[in-house]
Amino acid sequence: SVLAGYNGTIFAYGQTGSGKTFTITGGAERYSDRGIIPRTLSYIFEELQKDSSKIYTTHISYLEIYNECGYDLLDPRHEASSLEDLPKVTILEDPDQNIHLKNLSRHQATTEEEALNLLFLGDTNRMIAETPMNQASTRSHCIFTIHLSSKEPGSATVRHAKLHLVDLAGSERVAKTGVGGQLLTEAKYINLSLHYLEQVIIALSEKHRSHIPYRNSMMTSVLRDSLGGNCMTTMIATLSLEKRNIDESISTCRFAQRVALIKNEAVLNEEIDPRLMIARLQKEVQELRDELALVTGEPRTEALTEAELL
Ligand SMILES: Nc1ncnc2c1ncn2[C@@H]1O[C@H](COP(=O)(O)OP(=O)(O)O)[C@@H](O)[C@H]1O
Ligand SMILES: [Mg+2]
C-alpha cells in the first residue's frame, strides 16, 4: 500500500526485553534474524525495480525521542558520545495542523544497500549514545521512516507516502522494589509519553470523543496520523515468556485490545506538483500558438517570454 501512495505504520509495543528491537530491527548475528526494517527495505527496492512505469524517490529519516526531546540518528559526523551530542529535532505545527519536524535530516537512498547503510548509521548512533547510566533504549522511542514519492513520466501528479517503523520505549510502568524484605509495588510511570500514548488510544477507542490529546507528547504528535488518522497502522505486541512478567503481559494484551478497536482511514496521498503542471501548460500554450500561426497564416508570435516561462 505504501508503494501505491498510502501511509503506513508498524509499531512494536511491549515491556523491555520482550523483543521489540529484535522484531523491528532484528538480531545482529544471523541473516535470518533480520527484522522488519531490513525486510521492508528489501521488499520496497525489489518492487521499485520491477515497476518501470513510475519514477520513484526514496528518502530515509531516523528519529529518537528521549525525555520529550527529538534527536536525529542520521547525523553523519560520528562525533556523538551521548544522545545530547546529536542534532536536536523539534516539532513545528503549521496553520493546517500538519506536523513538521525541524532539523530531522532526510537522506535519499537509491538502492537497498544505501538504505541499509543509513539504518546501520542510525543504529550505531543509537548504541553510542547509550551508556549504562542512561538506558536510552528502554526509555526512548525510535522511529525509522521511509518516505516514498512516485509519479508517472510526464504527469504532474505526485504521490507521497511514508512508512514509520517504530520501536517504542519499554511499556513497563511498575517499579518492583524490595523494601524491608517486602515487595512493594510502586505504580510509577517510567515513561510519561507512553502514558500519553495510552490516553490517545483510550480517547480514540471511545466513540464520540472530539478531542484527542495528541499534543501532550512529542511521540503522539509525530505519530498523530498513525493513530486514528490517515494511515494504515499495525501494532505488534511483544510478550515476555517468563511467568513473573505475567502482569505486564496482560497489560500489553489489554492495550493491544484497545488499539484494535481504532478505525483509521487511509487516503491516497496524491497532489499536483504546481511546477510540473505549469511546465505542461506552457508547452501546451506554445503548441497551440504554433498551430494558430499555421492556420491563420500570420507570422508566428515569438516564443513565450522569459516571464511567462518562469
Ligand atoms: N523472537 C526472538 N527470537 C530469538 N531471540 C529473541 C526474540 N525476541 C527477542 N529475542 C532476544 O531477547 C533479547 C531481548 O530482546 P529485545 O528485542 O532487545 O527486547 P526489547 O527491545 O523489547 O527490550 C535480545 O537478546 C533478543 O535477541
Ligand atoms: Mg529494545
PDB file of N, CA, C and O in Angstrom, residues 61-130:
ATOM      1  N   SER A  61      14.562   8.817   7.090  1.00  0.00           N
ATOM      2  CA  SER A  61      14.923   9.582   8.285  1.00  0.00           C
ATOM      3  C   SER A  61      14.796   8.658   9.497  1.00  0.00           C
ATOM      4  O   SER A  61      14.094   7.638   9.440  1.00  0.00           O
ATOM      5  N   TYR A  62      15.517   9.003  10.555  1.00  0.00           N
ATOM      6  CA  TYR A  62      15.565   8.121  11.725  1.00  0.00           C
ATOM      7  C   TYR A  62      15.631   9.004  12.960  1.00  0.00           C
ATOM      8  O   TYR A  62      16.603   9.723  13.173  1.00  0.00           O
ATOM      9  N   LEU A  63      14.560   8.945  13.741  1.00  0.00           N
ATOM     10  CA  LEU A  63      14.407   9.862  14.873  1.00  0.00           C
ATOM     11  C   LEU A  63      14.364   9.088  16.179  1.00  0.00           C
ATOM     12  O   LEU A  63      13.721   8.041  16.259  1.00  0.00           O
ATOM     13  N   GLU A  64      15.059   9.601  17.182  1.00  0.00           N
ATOM     14  CA  GLU A  64      14.936   9.025  18.524  1.00  0.00           C
ATOM     15  C   GLU A  64      14.310  10.076  19.431  1.00  0.00           C
ATOM     16  O   GLU A  64      14.713  11.240  19.412  1.00  0.00           O
ATOM     17  N   ILE A  65      13.315   9.676  20.202  1.00  0.00           N
ATOM     18  CA  ILE A  65      12.685  10.615  21.134  1.00  0.00           C
ATOM     19  C   ILE A  65      12.981  10.129  22.550  1.00  0.00           C
ATOM     20  O   ILE A  65      12.651   9.003  22.916  1.00  0.00           O
ATOM     21  N   TYR A  66      13.651  10.977  23.303  1.00  0.00           N
ATOM     22  CA  TYR A  66      14.011  10.623  24.682  1.00  0.00           C
ATOM     23  C   TYR A  66      13.678  11.814  25.568  1.00  0.00           C
ATOM     24  O   TYR A  66      14.102  12.939  25.268  1.00  0.00           O
ATOM     25  N   ASN A  67      12.933  11.593  26.601  1.00  0.00           N
ATOM     26  CA  ASN A  67      12.543  12.683  27.506  1.00  0.00           C
ATOM     27  C   ASN A  67      11.960  13.883  26.774  1.00  0.00           C
ATOM     28  O   ASN A  67      12.356  15.022  27.026  1.00  0.00           O
ATOM     29  N   GLU A  68      11.056  13.628  25.837  1.00  0.00           N
ATOM     30  CA  GLU A  68      10.382  14.704  25.105  1.00  0.00           C
ATOM     31  C   GLU A  68      11.293  15.503  24.179  1.00  0.00           C
ATOM     32  O   GLU A  68      10.908  16.553  23.682  1.00  0.00           O
ATOM     33  N   CYS A  69      12.543  15.035  23.987  1.00  0.00           N
ATOM     34  CA  CYS A  69      13.418  15.692  23.026  1.00  0.00           C
ATOM     35  C   CYS A  69      13.636  14.746  21.849  1.00  0.00           C
ATOM     36  O   CYS A  69      13.772  13.534  22.045  1.00  0.00           O
ATOM     37  N   GLY A  70      13.686  15.321  20.657  1.00  0.00           N
ATOM     38  CA  GLY A  70      13.946  14.517  19.481  1.00  0.00           C
ATOM     39  C   GLY A  70      15.414  14.626  19.080  1.00  0.00           C
ATOM     40  O   GLY A  70      16.018  15.688  19.202  1.00  0.00           O
ATOM     41  N   TYR A  71      15.989  13.520  18.631  1.00  0.00           N
ATOM     42  CA  TYR A  71      17.391  13.520  18.189  1.00  0.00           C
ATOM     43  C   TYR A  71      17.476  12.857  16.824  1.00  0.00           C
ATOM     44  O   TYR A  71      16.822  11.838  16.571  1.00  0.00           O
ATOM     45  N   ASP A  72      18.290  13.449  15.952  1.00  0.00           N
ATOM     46  CA  ASP A  72      18.458  12.912  14.604  1.00  0.00           C
ATOM     47  C   ASP A  72      19.525  11.825  14.620  1.00  0.00           C
ATOM     48  O   ASP A  72      20.709  12.101  14.804  1.00  0.00           O
ATOM     49  N   LEU A  73      19.111  10.577  14.426  1.00  0.00           N
ATOM     50  CA  LEU A  73      20.063   9.460  14.483  1.00  0.00           C
ATOM     51  C   LEU A  73      20.906   9.367  13.215  1.00  0.00           C
ATOM     52  O   LEU A  73      21.885   8.627  13.183  1.00  0.00           O
ATOM     53  N   LEU A  74      20.537  10.105  12.169  1.00  0.00           N
ATOM     54  CA  LEU A  74      21.317  10.012  10.931  1.00  0.00           C
ATOM     55  C   LEU A  74      22.353  11.126  10.824  1.00  0.00           C
ATOM     56  O   LEU A  74      22.684  11.586   9.740  1.00  0.00           O
ATOM     57  N   ASP A  75      22.849  11.531  11.964  1.00  0.00           N
ATOM     58  CA  ASP A  75      23.921  12.510  11.984  1.00  0.00           C
ATOM     59  C   ASP A  75      25.201  11.821  11.519  1.00  0.00           C
ATOM     60  O   ASP A  75      25.654  10.876  12.144  1.00  0.00           O
ATOM     61  N   PRO A  76      25.784  12.260  10.405  1.00  0.00           N
ATOM     62  CA  PRO A  76      26.915  11.524   9.839  1.00  0.00           C
ATOM     63  C   PRO A  76      28.266  11.860  10.455  1.00  0.00           C
ATOM     64  O   PRO A  76      29.277  11.304  10.060  1.00  0.00           O
ATOM     65  N   ARG A  77      28.295  12.735  11.453  1.00  0.00           N
ATOM     66  CA  ARG A  77      29.608  13.207  11.923  1.00  0.00           C
ATOM     67  C   ARG A  77      30.359  12.182  12.768  1.00  0.00           C
ATOM     68  O   ARG A  77      31.556  12.307  12.979  1.00  0.00           O
ATOM     69  N   HIS A  78      29.669  11.164  13.256  1.00  0.00           N
ATOM     70  CA  HIS A  78      30.287  10.145  14.130  1.00  0.00           C
ATOM     71  C   HIS A  78      30.956  10.770  15.331  1.00  0.00           C
ATOM     72  O   HIS A  78      32.025  10.347  15.766  1.00  0.00           O
ATOM     73  N   GLU A  79      30.377  11.829  15.841  1.00  0.00           N
ATOM     74  CA  GLU A  79      31.013  12.511  16.973  1.00  0.00           C
ATOM     75  C   GLU A  79      30.224  12.353  18.256  1.00  0.00           C
ATOM     76  O   GLU A  79      30.697  12.730  19.317  1.00  0.00           O
ATOM     77  N   ALA A  80      29.040  11.775  18.105  1.00  0.00           N
ATOM     78  CA  ALA A  80      28.185  11.709  19.275  1.00  0.00           C
ATOM     79  C   ALA A  80      28.715  10.689  20.273  1.00  0.00           C
ATOM     80  O   ALA A  80      29.005   9.557  19.921  1.00  0.00           O
ATOM     81  N   SER A  81      28.886  11.114  21.504  1.00  0.00           N
ATOM     82  CA  SER A  81      29.220  10.122  22.523  1.00  0.00           C
ATOM     83  C   SER A  81      28.079  10.036  23.512  1.00  0.00           C
ATOM     84  O   SER A  81      28.057   9.189  24.386  1.00  0.00           O
ATOM     85  N   SER A  82      27.126  10.923  23.372  1.00  0.00           N
ATOM     86  CA  SER A  82      25.885  10.793  24.130  1.00  0.00           C
ATOM     87  C   SER A  82      24.770  11.355  23.269  1.00  0.00           C
ATOM     88  O   SER A  82      25.016  12.045  22.287  1.00  0.00           O
ATOM     89  N   LEU A  83      23.555  11.019  23.677  1.00  0.00           N
ATOM     90  CA  LEU A  83      22.391  11.429  22.896  1.00  0.00           C
ATOM     91  C   LEU A  83      22.367  12.943  22.684  1.00  0.00           C
ATOM     92  O   LEU A  83      22.025  13.441  21.607  1.00  0.00           O
ATOM     93  N   GLU A  84      22.793  13.674  23.709  1.00  0.00           N
ATOM     94  CA  GLU A  84      22.736  15.133  23.656  1.00  0.00           C
ATOM     95  C   GLU A  84      23.649  15.716  22.573  1.00  0.00           C
ATOM     96  O   GLU A  84      23.505  16.872  22.193  1.00  0.00           O
ATOM     97  N   ASP A  85      24.621  14.912  22.093  1.00  0.00           N
ATOM     98  CA  ASP A  85      25.518  15.410  21.038  1.00  0.00           C
ATOM     99  C   ASP A  85      24.858  15.360  19.660  1.00  0.00           C
ATOM    100  O   ASP A  85      25.348  15.951  18.711  1.00  0.00           O
ATOM    101  N   LEU A  86      23.766  14.612  19.549  1.00  0.00           N
ATOM    102  CA  LEU A  86      23.109  14.501  18.243  1.00  0.00           C
ATOM    103  C   LEU A  86      22.272  15.756  17.979  1.00  0.00           C
ATOM    104  O   LEU A  86      21.844  16.417  18.913  1.00  0.00           O
ATOM    105  N   PRO A  87      22.052  16.066  16.684  1.00  0.00           N
ATOM    106  CA  PRO A  87      21.235  17.242  16.368  1.00  0.00           C
ATOM    107  C   PRO A  87      19.843  17.112  16.985  1.00  0.00           C
ATOM    108  O   PRO A  87      19.231  16.051  16.920  1.00  0.00           O
ATOM    109  N   LYS A  88      19.386  18.207  17.591  1.00  0.00           N
ATOM    110  CA  LYS A  88      18.069  18.176  18.242  1.00  0.00           C
ATOM    111  C   LYS A  88      16.961  18.467  17.238  1.00  0.00           C
ATOM    112  O   LYS A  88      17.088  19.331  16.393  1.00  0.00           O
ATOM    113  N   VAL A  89      15.909  17.709  17.354  1.00  0.00           N
ATOM    114  CA  VAL A  89      14.790  17.846  16.429  1.00  0.00           C
ATOM    115  C   VAL A  89      13.602  18.418  17.201  1.00  0.00           C
ATOM    116  O   VAL A  89      13.316  17.975  18.310  1.00  0.00           O
ATOM    117  N   THR A  90      12.962  19.427  16.625  1.00  0.00           N
ATOM    118  CA  THR A  90      11.798  19.990  17.294  1.00  0.00           C
ATOM    119  C   THR A  90      10.570  19.913  16.381  1.00  0.00           C
ATOM    120  O   THR A  90      10.695  19.724  15.178  1.00  0.00           O
ATOM    121  N   ILE A  91       9.442  20.086  16.997  1.00  0.00           N
ATOM    122  CA  ILE A  91       8.172  19.971  16.274  1.00  0.00           C
ATOM    123  C   ILE A  91       7.636  21.340  15.902  1.00  0.00           C
ATOM    124  O   ILE A  91       7.646  22.256  16.712  1.00  0.00           O
ATOM    125  N   LEU A  92       7.204  21.479  14.673  1.00  0.00           N
ATOM    126  CA  LEU A  92       6.519  22.704  14.250  1.00  0.00           C
ATOM    127  C   LEU A  92       5.152  22.309  13.725  1.00  0.00           C
ATOM    128  O   LEU A  92       5.015  21.298  13.036  1.00  0.00           O
ATOM    129  N   GLU A  93       4.162  23.105  14.052  1.00  0.00           N
ATOM    130  CA  GLU A  93       2.835  22.813  13.539  1.00  0.00           C
ATOM    131  C   GLU A  93       2.425  23.954  12.626  1.00  0.00           C
ATOM    132  O   GLU A  93       2.502  25.120  13.015  1.00  0.00           O
ATOM    133  N   ASP A  94       2.013  23.636  11.412  1.00  0.00           N
ATOM    134  CA  ASP A  94       1.619  24.716  10.501  1.00  0.00           C
ATOM    135  C   ASP A  94       0.140  25.053  10.723  1.00  0.00           C
ATOM    136  O   ASP A  94      -0.544  24.377  11.488  1.00  0.00           O
ATOM    137  N   PRO A  95      -0.355  26.140  10.080  1.00  0.00           N
ATOM    138  CA  PRO A  95      -1.749  26.549  10.331  1.00  0.00           C
ATOM    139  C   PRO A  95      -2.761  25.436  10.022  1.00  0.00           C
ATOM    140  O   PRO A  95      -3.844  25.411  10.602  1.00  0.00           O
ATOM    141  N   ASP A  96      -2.407  24.518   9.136  1.00  0.00           N
ATOM    142  CA  ASP A  96      -3.323  23.415   8.833  1.00  0.00           C
ATOM    143  C   ASP A  96      -3.151  22.247   9.801  1.00  0.00           C
ATOM    144  O   ASP A  96      -3.634  21.137   9.550  1.00  0.00           O
ATOM    145  N   GLN A  97      -2.432  22.496  10.877  1.00  0.00           N
ATOM    146  CA  GLN A  97      -2.203  21.498  11.918  1.00  0.00           C
ATOM    147  C   GLN A  97      -1.388  20.304  11.436  1.00  0.00           C
ATOM    148  O   GLN A  97      -1.482  19.214  11.994  1.00  0.00           O
ATOM    149  N   ASN A  98      -0.609  20.523  10.385  1.00  0.00           N
ATOM    150  CA  ASN A  98       0.314  19.465   9.979  1.00  0.00           C
ATOM    151  C   ASN A  98       1.585  19.586  10.802  1.00  0.00           C
ATOM    152  O   ASN A  98       2.052  20.681  11.075  1.00  0.00           O
ATOM    153  N   ILE A  99       2.110  18.436  11.165  1.00  0.00           N
ATOM    154  CA  ILE A  99       3.324  18.416  11.982  1.00  0.00           C
ATOM    155  C   ILE A  99       4.560  18.386  11.080  1.00  0.00           C
ATOM    156  O   ILE A  99       4.628  17.614  10.122  1.00  0.00           O
ATOM    157  N   HIS A 100       5.509  19.261  11.378  1.00  0.00           N
ATOM    158  CA  HIS A 100       6.788  19.223  10.655  1.00  0.00           C
ATOM    159  C   HIS A 100       7.902  19.029  11.668  1.00  0.00           C
ATOM    160  O   HIS A 100       7.861  19.585  12.751  1.00  0.00           O
ATOM    161  N   LEU A 101       8.888  18.242  11.295  1.00  0.00           N
ATOM    162  CA  LEU A 101       9.991  18.001  12.210  1.00  0.00           C
ATOM    163  C   LEU A 101      11.177  18.836  11.758  1.00  0.00           C
ATOM    164  O   LEU A 101      11.752  18.604  10.694  1.00  0.00           O
ATOM    165  N   LYS A 102      11.492  19.824  12.576  1.00  0.00           N
ATOM    166  CA  LYS A 102      12.567  20.729  12.227  1.00  0.00           C
ATOM    167  C   LYS A 102      13.894  20.089  12.606  1.00  0.00           C
ATOM    168  O   LYS A 102      14.028  19.567  13.719  1.00  0.00           O
ATOM    169  N   ASN A 103      14.820  20.119  11.676  1.00  0.00           N
ATOM    170  CA  ASN A 103      16.172  19.622  11.946  1.00  0.00           C
ATOM    171  C   ASN A 103      16.318  18.103  11.804  1.00  0.00           C
ATOM    172  O   ASN A 103      17.368  17.562  12.132  1.00  0.00           O
ATOM    173  N   LEU A 104      15.271  17.419  11.366  1.00  0.00           N
ATOM    174  CA  LEU A 104      15.419  15.977  11.136  1.00  0.00           C
ATOM    175  C   LEU A 104      15.858  15.791   9.681  1.00  0.00           C
ATOM    176  O   LEU A 104      15.134  16.175   8.763  1.00  0.00           O
ATOM    177  N   SER A 105      17.053  15.242   9.489  1.00  0.00           N
ATOM    178  CA  SER A 105      17.572  15.138   8.122  1.00  0.00           C
ATOM    179  C   SER A 105      16.880  13.998   7.375  1.00  0.00           C
ATOM    180  O   SER A 105      16.467  12.997   7.960  1.00  0.00           O
ATOM    181  N   ARG A 106      16.752  14.195   6.075  1.00  0.00           N
ATOM    182  CA  ARG A 106      16.202  13.156   5.194  1.00  0.00           C
ATOM    183  C   ARG A 106      17.266  12.825   4.183  1.00  0.00           C
ATOM    184  O   ARG A 106      17.807  13.714   3.545  1.00  0.00           O
ATOM    185  N   HIS A 107      17.565  11.551   4.046  1.00  0.00           N
ATOM    186  CA  HIS A 107      18.636  11.154   3.143  1.00  0.00           C
ATOM    187  C   HIS A 107      18.067  10.332   2.016  1.00  0.00           C
ATOM    188  O   HIS A 107      17.330   9.365   2.259  1.00  0.00           O
ATOM    189  N   GLN A 108      18.459  10.699   0.807  1.00  0.00           N
ATOM    190  CA  GLN A 108      17.962   9.925  -0.324  1.00  0.00           C
ATOM    191  C   GLN A 108      18.677   8.576  -0.378  1.00  0.00           C
ATOM    192  O   GLN A 108      19.883   8.487  -0.128  1.00  0.00           O
ATOM    193  N   ALA A 109      17.927   7.529  -0.650  1.00  0.00           N
ATOM    194  CA  ALA A 109      18.519   6.204  -0.836  1.00  0.00           C
ATOM    195  C   ALA A 109      18.054   5.700  -2.192  1.00  0.00           C
ATOM    196  O   ALA A 109      16.856   5.618  -2.436  1.00  0.00           O
ATOM    197  N   THR A 110      18.997   5.394  -3.058  1.00  0.00           N
ATOM    198  CA  THR A 110      18.585   4.933  -4.387  1.00  0.00           C
ATOM    199  C   THR A 110      18.641   3.414  -4.497  1.00  0.00           C
ATOM    200  O   THR A 110      18.093   2.842  -5.427  1.00  0.00           O
ATOM    201  N   THR A 111      19.326   2.782  -3.539  1.00  0.00           N
ATOM    202  CA  THR A 111      19.383   1.320  -3.553  1.00  0.00           C
ATOM    203  C   THR A 111      19.131   0.783  -2.142  1.00  0.00           C
ATOM    204  O   THR A 111      19.220   1.523  -1.160  1.00  0.00           O
ATOM    205  N   GLU A 112      18.865  -0.510  -2.082  1.00  0.00           N
ATOM    206  CA  GLU A 112      18.672  -1.169  -0.792  1.00  0.00           C
ATOM    207  C   GLU A 112      19.920  -1.004   0.077  1.00  0.00           C
ATOM    208  O   GLU A 112      19.826  -0.758   1.281  1.00  0.00           O
ATOM    209  N   GLU A 113      21.075  -1.102  -0.560  1.00  0.00           N
ATOM    210  CA  GLU A 113      22.327  -1.008   0.191  1.00  0.00           C
ATOM    211  C   GLU A 113      22.474   0.363   0.854  1.00  0.00           C
ATOM    212  O   GLU A 113      22.839   0.464   2.026  1.00  0.00           O
ATOM    213  N   GLU A 114      22.167   1.426   0.080  1.00  0.00           N
ATOM    214  CA  GLU A 114      22.253   2.771   0.655  1.00  0.00           C
ATOM    215  C   GLU A 114      21.303   2.919   1.838  1.00  0.00           C
ATOM    216  O   GLU A 114      21.648   3.524   2.854  1.00  0.00           O
ATOM    217  N   ALA A 115      20.112   2.360   1.695  1.00  0.00           N
ATOM    218  CA  ALA A 115      19.124   2.471   2.769  1.00  0.00           C
ATOM    219  C   ALA A 115      19.589   1.696   3.998  1.00  0.00           C
ATOM    220  O   ALA A 115      19.467   2.167   5.130  1.00  0.00           O
ATOM    221  N   LEU A 116      20.164   0.496   3.769  1.00  0.00           N
ATOM    222  CA  LEU A 116      20.662  -0.306   4.900  1.00  0.00           C
ATOM    223  C   LEU A 116      21.802   0.406   5.611  1.00  0.00           C
ATOM    224  O   LEU A 116      21.907   0.369   6.832  1.00  0.00           O
ATOM    225  N   ASN A 117      22.660   1.080   4.821  1.00  0.00           N
ATOM    226  CA  ASN A 117      23.758   1.823   5.438  1.00  0.00           C
ATOM    227  C   ASN A 117      23.228   2.926   6.348  1.00  0.00           C
ATOM    228  O   ASN A 117      23.818   3.206   7.393  1.00  0.00           O
ATOM    229  N   LEU A 118      22.121   3.541   5.943  1.00  0.00           N
ATOM    230  CA  LEU A 118      21.517   4.576   6.789  1.00  0.00           C
ATOM    231  C   LEU A 118      20.980   3.950   8.078  1.00  0.00           C
ATOM    232  O   LEU A 118      21.132   4.505   9.168  1.00  0.00           O
ATOM    233  N   LEU A 119      20.380   2.760   7.946  1.00  0.00           N
ATOM    234  CA  LEU A 119      19.903   2.060   9.148  1.00  0.00           C
ATOM    235  C   LEU A 119      21.077   1.764  10.091  1.00  0.00           C
ATOM    236  O   LEU A 119      20.992   1.985  11.297  1.00  0.00           O
ATOM    237  N   PHE A 120      22.195   1.296   9.511  1.00  0.00           N
ATOM    238  CA  PHE A 120      23.362   0.971  10.344  1.00  0.00           C
ATOM    239  C   PHE A 120      23.922   2.225  11.010  1.00  0.00           C
ATOM    240  O   PHE A 120      24.285   2.214  12.176  1.00  0.00           O
ATOM    241  N   LEU A 121      23.967   3.321  10.234  1.00  0.00           N
ATOM    242  CA  LEU A 121      24.458   4.581  10.801  1.00  0.00           C
ATOM    243  C   LEU A 121      23.589   4.985  11.996  1.00  0.00           C
ATOM    244  O   LEU A 121      24.099   5.319  13.070  1.00  0.00           O
ATOM    245  N   GLY A 122      22.282   4.910  11.810  1.00  0.00           N
ATOM    246  CA  GLY A 122      21.359   5.287  12.875  1.00  0.00           C
ATOM    247  C   GLY A 122      21.502   4.387  14.087  1.00  0.00           C
ATOM    248  O   GLY A 122      21.557   4.864  15.221  1.00  0.00           O
ATOM    249  N   ASP A 123      21.603   3.078  13.840  1.00  0.00           N
ATOM    250  CA  ASP A 123      21.725   2.149  14.966  1.00  0.00           C
ATOM    251  C   ASP A 123      23.048   2.322  15.691  1.00  0.00           C
ATOM    252  O   ASP A 123      23.130   2.132  16.905  1.00  0.00           O
ATOM    253  N   THR A 124      24.098   2.672  14.933  1.00  0.00           N
ATOM    254  CA  THR A 124      25.396   2.929  15.576  1.00  0.00           C
ATOM    255  C   THR A 124      25.284   4.151  16.478  1.00  0.00           C
ATOM    256  O   THR A 124      25.694   4.115  17.645  1.00  0.00           O
ATOM    257  N   ASN A 125      24.689   5.224  15.951  1.00  0.00           N
ATOM    258  CA  ASN A 125      24.498   6.418  16.784  1.00  0.00           C
ATOM    259  C   ASN A 125      23.635   6.107  18.000  1.00  0.00           C
ATOM    260  O   ASN A 125      23.865   6.617  19.090  1.00  0.00           O
ATOM    261  N   ARG A 126      22.652   5.230  17.793  1.00  0.00           N
ATOM    262  CA  ARG A 126      21.752   4.859  18.879  1.00  0.00           C
ATOM    263  C   ARG A 126      22.521   4.119  19.976  1.00  0.00           C
ATOM    264  O   ARG A 126      22.313   4.333  21.157  1.00  0.00           O
ATOM    265  N   MET A 127      23.443   3.253  19.555  1.00  0.00           N
ATOM    266  CA  MET A 127      24.218   2.473  20.515  1.00  0.00           C
ATOM    267  C   MET A 127      25.255   3.315  21.243  1.00  0.00           C
ATOM    268  O   MET A 127      25.428   3.204  22.445  1.00  0.00           O
ATOM    269  N   ILE A 128      25.933   4.174  20.449  1.00  0.00           N
ATOM    270  CA  ILE A 128      26.974   5.016  21.048  1.00  0.00           C
ATOM    271  C   ILE A 128      26.370   5.925  22.114  1.00  0.00           C
ATOM    272  O   ILE A 128      26.961   6.168  23.156  1.00  0.00           O
ATOM    273  N   ALA A 129      25.158   6.391  21.801  1.00  0.00           N
ATOM    274  CA  ALA A 129      24.522   7.353  22.706  1.00  0.00           C
ATOM    275  C   ALA A 129      24.095   6.716  24.016  1.00  0.00           C
ATOM    276  O   ALA A 129      23.720   7.387  24.956  1.00  0.00           O
ATOM    277  N   GLU A 130      24.172   5.411  24.070  1.00  0.00           N
ATOM    278  CA  GLU A 130      23.671   4.712  25.249  1.00  0.00           C
ATOM    279  C   GLU A 130      24.794   4.348  26.207  1.00  0.00           C
ATOM    280  O   GLU A 130      25.797   3.770  25.824  1.00  0.00           O
TER     281      GLU A 130
END
